[in-house]
Amino acid sequence: MTAHMLRFYPGAPEEIALCGAYLAHRLHERGSAETPFVYASFVSSLDGRIALRDSATGESRLPAGLISDNDFRLFLELQAQADCLVTHGGYLRDLEAGRLDDVLQVGTRETTRALAQWRADNGLSPQPAVVIASASLDFPVPDSLARYGQRVFIATDAGAPADRVAHWRTAGYEVLIAGTGASVEGGALVRELGHRGLRSLYLLTGPRMLDTMLRDGQLSRLYLTTAHRLLGGESFHSMLSGPELRDIGRLRLCALHYDASAPDGTGQFFAHFEPRPA
Ligand SMILES: NC(=O)c1ccc[n+]([C@@H]2O[C@H](COP(=O)([O-])OP(=O)(O)OC[C@H]3O[C@@H](n4cnc5c(N)ncnc54)[C@H](OP(=O)(O)O)[C@@H]3O)[C@@H](O)[C@H]2O)c1
């Protein structure tokens, strides 16, 4: 059965097909080399949790109650529109340990082939480039990146260990020094990627990179799925981990959709926001 959702805003409420709803945003056409379009997505519970941390092992996980096929479909549509996926050292370590699935390629499964075709039809490269943001520079590179011929950049800061920078350069990777301190900076990273012709940048990262991009005024759009459930849990992650944001945290709603069917017999909102100009 084809999934539908109710669009609450903008306009009068209307039932629309879920498949294709985010492809219609044409994010790959919204940026330029001078000003790439930078977007992020999160799925959260009503009590603001995006992941729970196991107090015994310290490991974090996405709770099953936040996961749904409908949300994943929209995630894949966002991914399909990217010139470049931004990931980080922590994700690659989790991938190698088998704690997370590989989401660094588009349309490689039978069920998602149409998204690869969509990229071809819309003039995008077969696979997005991948940027690995890391301060430690201590991560494994998954074989899948070479297998699918993806451009790979490593982004770090001026405080990164020199021997690790040399290690990655010797291994043939382009290392971007995008920050003067102990962290990658949003403005420097986006500028470097824009110079390399990348115009739509999808942040597959977490709270720290969202904070980095927002604080530097680089975030163009935030997609947020809110699952209609409370999770609780004493140790958890929310969308942001840094100090108070003040005015830079002001957002404007662009659209709001209601999916009554998922996850897990509850419901969810699909919303997206853009930073509100000062
Ligand atoms: N529900 C959701 O939608 C959602 C979305 C995202 C994440 N999550 C989950 O939330 C939890 C926390 O997210 P996270 O692991 O992404 O944590 P995080 O604290 O945001 O990022 C961790 C890693 O990112 C790298 N990094 C991020 N920003 C950087 C910067 N500005 N400069 C240099 N390096 C930077 C660092 O790599 P190095 O250690 O290599 O230096 C760091 O270890 C995880 O369980 C994750 O799976 C959930």
Short mmCIF file of C-alpha atoms and ligand atoms in Angstrom, two decimals:
data_model
loop_
_atom_site.label_atom_id
_atom_site.label_comp_id
_atom_site.label_asym_id
_atom_site.label_seq_id
_atom_site.Cartn_x
_atom_site.Cartn_y
_atom_site.Cartn_z
CA MET A 1 0.00 0.00 0.00
CA THR A 2 1.28 3.48 -0.84
CA ALA A 3 2.01 5.52 2.27
CA HIS A 4 0.28 8.85 2.69
CA MET A 5 0.58 11.68 5.16
CA LEU A 6 -1.38 14.78 5.95
CA ARG A 7 0.22 18.12 5.16
CA PHE A 8 -0.86 20.54 7.89
CA TYR A 9 1.26 23.49 6.82
CA PRO A 10 1.59 25.40 4.56
CA GLY A 11 -1.86 25.76 3.02
CA ALA A 12 -5.09 23.95 3.80
CA PRO A 13 -4.63 20.41 5.18
CA GLU A 14 -4.16 17.94 2.32
CA GLU A 15 -3.33 14.24 2.06
CA ILE A 16 -0.18 13.68 -0.02
CA ALA A 17 1.95 10.67 -0.97
CA LEU A 18 4.92 10.14 1.32
CA CYS A 19 7.17 8.77 -1.44
CA GLY A 20 8.61 11.66 -3.38
CA ALA A 21 7.58 14.30 -0.82
CA TYR A 22 11.18 15.22 0.05
CA LEU A 23 12.59 14.65 -3.47
CA ALA A 24 10.23 17.45 -4.50
CA HIS A 25 12.33 19.86 -2.39
CA ARG A 26 15.11 19.76 -5.03
CA LEU A 27 17.81 20.52 -2.51
CA HIS A 28 20.55 19.91 -5.09
CA GLU A 29 19.39 23.05 -6.91
CA ARG A 30 19.28 25.34 -3.87
CA GLY A 31 23.00 25.85 -3.32
CA SER A 32 25.91 27.20 -5.32
CA ALA A 33 29.69 26.87 -5.13
CA GLU A 34 29.72 30.23 -3.25
CA THR A 35 26.89 29.27 -0.89
CA PRO A 36 26.35 25.51 -0.62
CA PHE A 37 23.00 24.37 0.78
CA VAL A 38 23.65 22.66 4.12
CA TYR A 39 20.95 20.44 5.59
CA ALA A 40 20.62 18.10 8.55
CA SER A 41 17.97 15.67 9.76
CA PHE A 42 17.10 14.18 13.12
CA VAL A 43 14.46 11.85 14.51
CA SER A 44 13.47 12.61 18.08
CA SER A 45 11.01 11.48 20.75
CA LEU A 46 8.51 13.94 22.25
CA ASP A 47 10.84 14.25 25.25
CA GLY A 48 13.69 15.35 23.00
CA ARG A 49 15.82 12.22 22.94
CA ILE A 50 17.64 11.24 19.74
CA ALA A 51 19.63 8.37 21.28
CA LEU A 52 19.88 6.55 24.59
CA ARG A 53 23.17 5.73 26.31
CA ASP A 54 23.61 2.39 28.05
CA SER A 55 24.84 3.20 31.55
CA ALA A 56 26.78 -0.08 31.83
CA THR A 57 28.69 -0.01 28.52
CA GLY A 58 28.53 3.74 27.77
CA GLU A 59 27.43 2.88 24.23
CA SER A 60 24.68 4.88 22.55
CA ARG A 61 21.91 3.54 20.36
CA LEU A 62 18.92 4.71 18.38
CA PRO A 63 15.89 3.32 20.27
CA ALA A 64 13.63 1.03 18.22
CA GLY A 65 10.68 3.27 19.10
CA LEU A 66 12.06 6.05 16.87
CA ILE A 67 12.58 3.87 13.80
CA SER A 68 10.06 3.49 10.97
CA ASP A 69 10.11 2.63 7.28
CA ASN A 70 8.37 5.90 6.46
CA ASP A 71 10.99 8.02 8.21
CA PHE A 72 13.74 5.94 6.60
CA ARG A 73 12.22 6.49 3.17
CA LEU A 74 12.33 10.26 3.67
CA PHE A 75 15.91 9.99 4.98
CA LEU A 76 16.87 8.18 1.74
CA GLU A 77 15.24 10.96 -0.30
CA LEU A 78 17.34 13.56 1.53
CA GLN A 79 20.46 11.48 0.98
CA ALA A 80 19.70 11.14 -2.75
CA GLN A 81 19.84 14.93 -3.19
CA ALA A 82 23.32 15.36 -1.72
CA ASP A 83 26.47 16.23 -3.64
CA CYS A 84 28.26 15.41 -0.44
CA LEU A 85 27.54 13.50 2.78
CA VAL A 86 29.24 14.77 5.92
CA THR A 87 30.01 12.03 8.42
CA HIS A 88 32.49 11.77 11.30
CA GLY A 89 35.10 9.61 12.97
CA GLY A 90 32.66 8.29 15.58
CA TYR A 91 30.26 6.94 12.92
CA LEU A 92 33.06 5.11 11.10
CA ARG A 93 34.21 3.54 14.36
CA ASP A 94 30.61 2.41 15.07
CA LEU A 95 30.29 1.08 11.53
CA GLU A 96 33.41 -1.05 11.87
CA ALA A 97 32.18 -2.38 15.22
CA GLY A 98 28.88 -3.39 13.58
CA ARG A 99 26.83 -1.04 15.78
CA LEU A 100 25.43 0.98 12.84
CA ASP A 101 24.52 0.26 9.20
CA ASP A 102 26.38 1.77 6.26
CA VAL A 103 24.35 4.69 4.88
CA LEU A 104 27.12 6.28 2.80
CA GLN A 105 25.80 5.18 -0.62
CA VAL A 106 22.59 5.92 -2.52
CA GLY A 107 20.38 3.40 -4.29
CA THR A 108 22.55 0.31 -3.96
CA ARG A 109 19.74 -2.06 -2.94
CA GLU A 110 17.02 -3.51 -5.12
CA THR A 111 14.36 -1.52 -3.23
CA THR A 112 16.20 1.82 -3.64
CA ARG A 113 17.48 1.57 -7.24
CA ALA A 114 14.97 4.25 -8.33
CA LEU A 115 16.86 6.78 -6.19
CA ALA A 116 20.10 6.05 -8.10
CA GLN A 117 18.15 6.61 -11.32
CA TRP A 118 16.73 9.83 -9.88
CA ARG A 119 20.30 11.09 -9.32
CA ALA A 120 21.26 10.24 -12.89
CA ASP A 121 18.14 11.92 -14.28
CA ASN A 122 18.88 15.04 -12.23
CA GLY A 123 22.54 15.42 -13.22
CA LEU A 124 24.06 14.31 -9.91
CA SER A 125 27.14 12.05 -9.73
CA PRO A 126 26.33 8.34 -9.26
CA GLN A 127 27.37 8.55 -5.59
CA PRO A 128 27.85 11.55 -3.31
CA ALA A 129 31.28 12.59 -2.10
CA VAL A 130 31.94 11.86 1.59
CA VAL A 131 33.58 14.15 4.13
CA ILE A 132 34.84 12.63 7.36
CA ALA A 133 35.01 15.26 10.11
CA SER A 134 37.34 14.29 12.92
CA ALA A 135 39.56 15.96 15.48
CA SER A 136 41.30 12.72 16.53
CA LEU A 137 41.83 11.47 12.94
CA ASP A 138 41.57 8.00 14.44
CA PHE A 139 39.01 6.05 12.42
CA PRO A 140 38.80 3.26 9.83
CA VAL A 141 37.71 4.03 6.25
CA PRO A 142 35.03 1.56 5.10
CA ASP A 143 35.77 -0.40 1.90
CA SER A 144 32.42 0.70 0.47
CA LEU A 145 33.77 4.20 -0.35
CA ALA A 146 36.42 2.85 -2.76
CA ARG A 147 34.06 0.17 -4.08
CA TYR A 148 31.60 2.83 -5.23
CA GLY A 149 34.30 5.24 -6.45
CA GLN A 150 33.32 8.04 -4.04
CA ARG A 151 35.42 11.17 -3.55
CA VAL A 152 36.55 11.23 0.06
CA PHE A 153 37.76 14.22 2.06
CA ILE A 154 38.94 14.28 5.63
CA ALA A 155 38.15 17.49 7.52
CA THR A 156 40.03 18.41 10.65
CA ASP A 157 41.40 21.43 12.50
CA ALA A 158 44.78 23.05 13.04
CA GLY A 159 45.17 21.25 16.37
CA ALA A 160 45.00 17.77 14.80
CA PRO A 161 47.95 15.45 15.46
CA ALA A 162 50.54 16.11 12.71
CA ASP A 163 51.45 12.42 12.38
CA ARG A 164 47.79 11.52 11.74
CA VAL A 165 47.46 14.27 9.11
CA ALA A 166 50.62 12.90 7.43
CA HIS A 167 49.24 9.34 7.68
CA TRP A 168 46.07 10.19 5.76
CA ARG A 169 47.86 12.31 3.16
CA THR A 170 50.36 9.51 2.52
CA ALA A 171 47.41 7.15 2.12
CA GLY A 172 46.19 9.42 -0.71
CA TYR A 173 43.36 11.33 1.02
CA GLU A 174 42.79 15.05 0.73
CA VAL A 175 42.90 16.46 4.26
CA LEU A 176 41.15 19.81 4.69
CA ILE A 177 42.30 21.93 7.62
CA ALA A 178 38.97 23.60 8.33
CA GLY A 179 39.40 25.31 11.67
CA THR A 180 42.02 27.18 13.62
CA GLY A 181 41.42 25.54 17.01
CA ALA A 182 40.57 22.07 18.29
CA SER A 183 37.41 21.57 16.24
CA VAL A 184 36.26 21.69 12.64
CA GLU A 185 34.54 25.05 12.00
CA GLY A 186 31.36 25.28 9.94
CA GLY A 187 32.30 28.31 7.82
CA ALA A 188 35.74 26.97 6.88
CA LEU A 189 34.39 23.50 6.05
CA VAL A 190 31.51 24.73 3.89
CA ARG A 191 33.84 27.12 2.05
CA GLU A 192 36.37 24.37 1.29
CA LEU A 193 33.65 22.04 0.01
CA GLY A 194 32.06 24.79 -2.09
CA HIS A 195 35.46 25.46 -3.72
CA ARG A 196 35.47 21.81 -4.74
CA GLY A 197 32.14 22.19 -6.54
CA LEU A 198 29.92 20.60 -3.87
CA ARG A 199 26.63 22.49 -3.58
CA SER A 200 24.31 20.34 -1.46
CA LEU A 201 25.81 19.09 1.79
CA TYR A 202 23.87 16.63 3.94
CA LEU A 203 24.99 16.37 7.56
CA LEU A 204 24.75 12.71 8.60
CA THR A 205 26.33 13.78 11.83
CA GLY A 206 25.12 14.40 15.35
CA PRO A 207 24.71 17.12 17.97
CA ARG A 208 28.24 18.47 17.75
CA MET A 209 28.25 19.16 14.01
CA LEU A 210 24.74 20.66 14.19
CA ASP A 211 26.04 23.01 16.86
CA THR A 212 29.13 23.80 14.76
CA MET A 213 27.10 24.66 11.67
CA LEU A 214 24.39 26.64 13.49
CA ARG A 215 26.87 28.67 15.50
CA ASP A 216 28.73 29.57 12.32
CA GLY A 217 25.49 30.53 10.53
CA GLN A 218 25.98 27.76 7.96
CA LEU A 219 22.86 25.63 8.40
CA SER A 220 20.34 26.16 5.59
CA ARG A 221 17.62 23.75 6.69
CA LEU A 222 16.79 21.36 9.52
CA TYR A 223 14.54 18.33 8.97
CA LEU A 224 13.01 16.97 12.14
CA THR A 225 10.89 13.85 12.60
CA THR A 226 9.13 13.73 15.96
CA ALA A 227 7.87 10.28 16.94
CA HIS A 228 4.79 10.50 19.16
CA ARG A 229 6.15 8.76 22.17
CA LEU A 230 8.00 9.54 25.34
CA LEU A 231 11.20 7.61 25.84
CA GLY A 232 12.55 8.55 29.24
CA GLY A 233 15.97 7.16 30.08
CA GLU A 234 18.42 8.95 32.35
CA SER A 235 21.37 9.04 29.99
CA PHE A 236 20.56 10.29 26.51
CA HIS A 237 21.54 12.58 23.63
CA SER A 238 19.46 15.49 22.40
CA MET A 239 19.99 17.31 19.10
CA LEU A 240 22.51 19.71 20.60
CA SER A 241 25.33 19.38 23.05
CA GLY A 242 26.95 22.83 23.17
CA PRO A 243 26.32 25.95 25.27
CA GLU A 244 23.15 28.04 25.02
CA LEU A 245 22.53 29.17 21.45
CA ARG A 246 20.48 32.33 22.03
CA ASP A 247 19.24 34.08 18.85
CA ILE A 248 21.06 31.78 16.49
CA GLY A 249 18.70 28.99 17.56
CA ARG A 250 15.63 30.79 16.16
CA LEU A 251 14.00 28.77 13.38
CA ARG A 252 10.98 29.22 11.13
CA LEU A 253 8.64 26.37 10.20
CA CYS A 254 8.57 25.68 6.44
CA ALA A 255 6.29 22.63 6.44
CA LEU A 256 4.62 20.17 8.81
CA HIS A 257 3.25 16.72 7.92
CA TYR A 258 1.44 14.14 10.03
CA ASP A 259 1.89 10.40 9.48
CA ALA A 260 -0.66 8.54 11.63
CA SER A 261 0.61 5.08 10.70
CA ALA A 262 4.09 4.85 12.21
CA PRO A 263 6.21 4.20 14.16
CA ASP A 264 4.95 1.26 16.13
CA GLY A 265 1.24 2.14 16.10
CA THR A 266 1.70 5.74 17.28
CA GLY A 267 2.25 8.59 14.82
CA GLN A 268 4.89 11.10 13.83
CA PHE A 269 5.37 14.63 12.57
CA PHE A 270 7.70 15.39 9.71
CA ALA A 271 8.72 19.03 9.87
CA HIS A 272 11.40 21.17 8.37
CA PHE A 273 12.67 24.53 9.50
CA GLU A 274 15.04 27.20 8.29
CA PRO A 275 17.04 29.59 10.45
CA ARG A 276 15.16 32.81 10.96
CA PRO A 277 17.14 35.80 9.71
CA ALA A 278 18.15 38.19 12.53
N1 LIG B 1 18.12 10.22 16.16
C1 LIG B 1 18.88 10.86 15.27
O1 LIG B 1 18.35 11.46 14.33
C2 LIG B 1 20.37 10.91 15.43
C3 LIG B 1 21.10 11.70 14.56
C4 LIG B 1 22.48 11.77 14.76
C5 LIG B 1 23.09 11.03 15.76
N2 LIG B 1 22.32 10.24 16.55
C6 LIG B 1 22.92 9.46 17.65
O2 LIG B 1 23.26 10.38 18.69
C7 LIG B 1 24.40 9.92 19.38
C8 LIG B 1 25.45 11.04 19.45
O3 LIG B 1 25.77 11.47 18.12
P1 LIG B 1 27.27 11.52 17.58
O4 LIG B 1 27.93 10.21 17.74
O5 LIG B 1 27.20 12.08 16.21
O6 LIG B 1 28.00 12.51 18.58
P2 LIG B 1 28.75 13.89 18.38
O7 LIG B 1 29.26 14.25 19.72
O8 LIG B 1 27.87 14.88 17.72
O9 LIG B 1 29.95 13.59 17.37
C9 LIG B 1 30.97 12.66 17.68
C10 LIG B 1 32.17 12.68 16.75
O10 LIG B 1 32.08 13.56 15.65
C11 LIG B 1 33.34 14.13 15.31
N3 LIG B 1 33.05 15.56 15.23
C12 LIG B 1 31.79 16.11 15.28
N4 LIG B 1 31.85 17.42 15.13
C13 LIG B 1 33.14 17.75 14.98
C14 LIG B 1 33.82 18.96 14.81
N5 LIG B 1 33.18 20.15 14.76
N6 LIG B 1 35.15 18.93 14.71
C15 LIG B 1 35.81 17.77 14.76
N7 LIG B 1 35.21 16.59 14.92
C16 LIG B 1 33.90 16.57 15.04
C17 LIG B 1 34.32 13.67 16.37
O11 LIG B 1 35.13 12.66 15.80
P3 LIG B 1 36.55 12.20 16.40
O12 LIG B 1 36.26 11.52 17.70
O13 LIG B 1 37.07 11.24 15.36
O14 LIG B 1 37.40 13.40 16.58
C18 LIG B 1 33.37 13.13 17.47
O15 LIG B 1 33.86 12.00 18.14
C19 LIG B 1 24.87 8.67 18.64
O16 LIG B 1 24.36 7.54 19.29
C20 LIG B 1 24.22 8.79 17.29
O17 LIG B 1 24.01 7.54 16.64
C21 LIG B 1 20.96 10.17 16.43
#
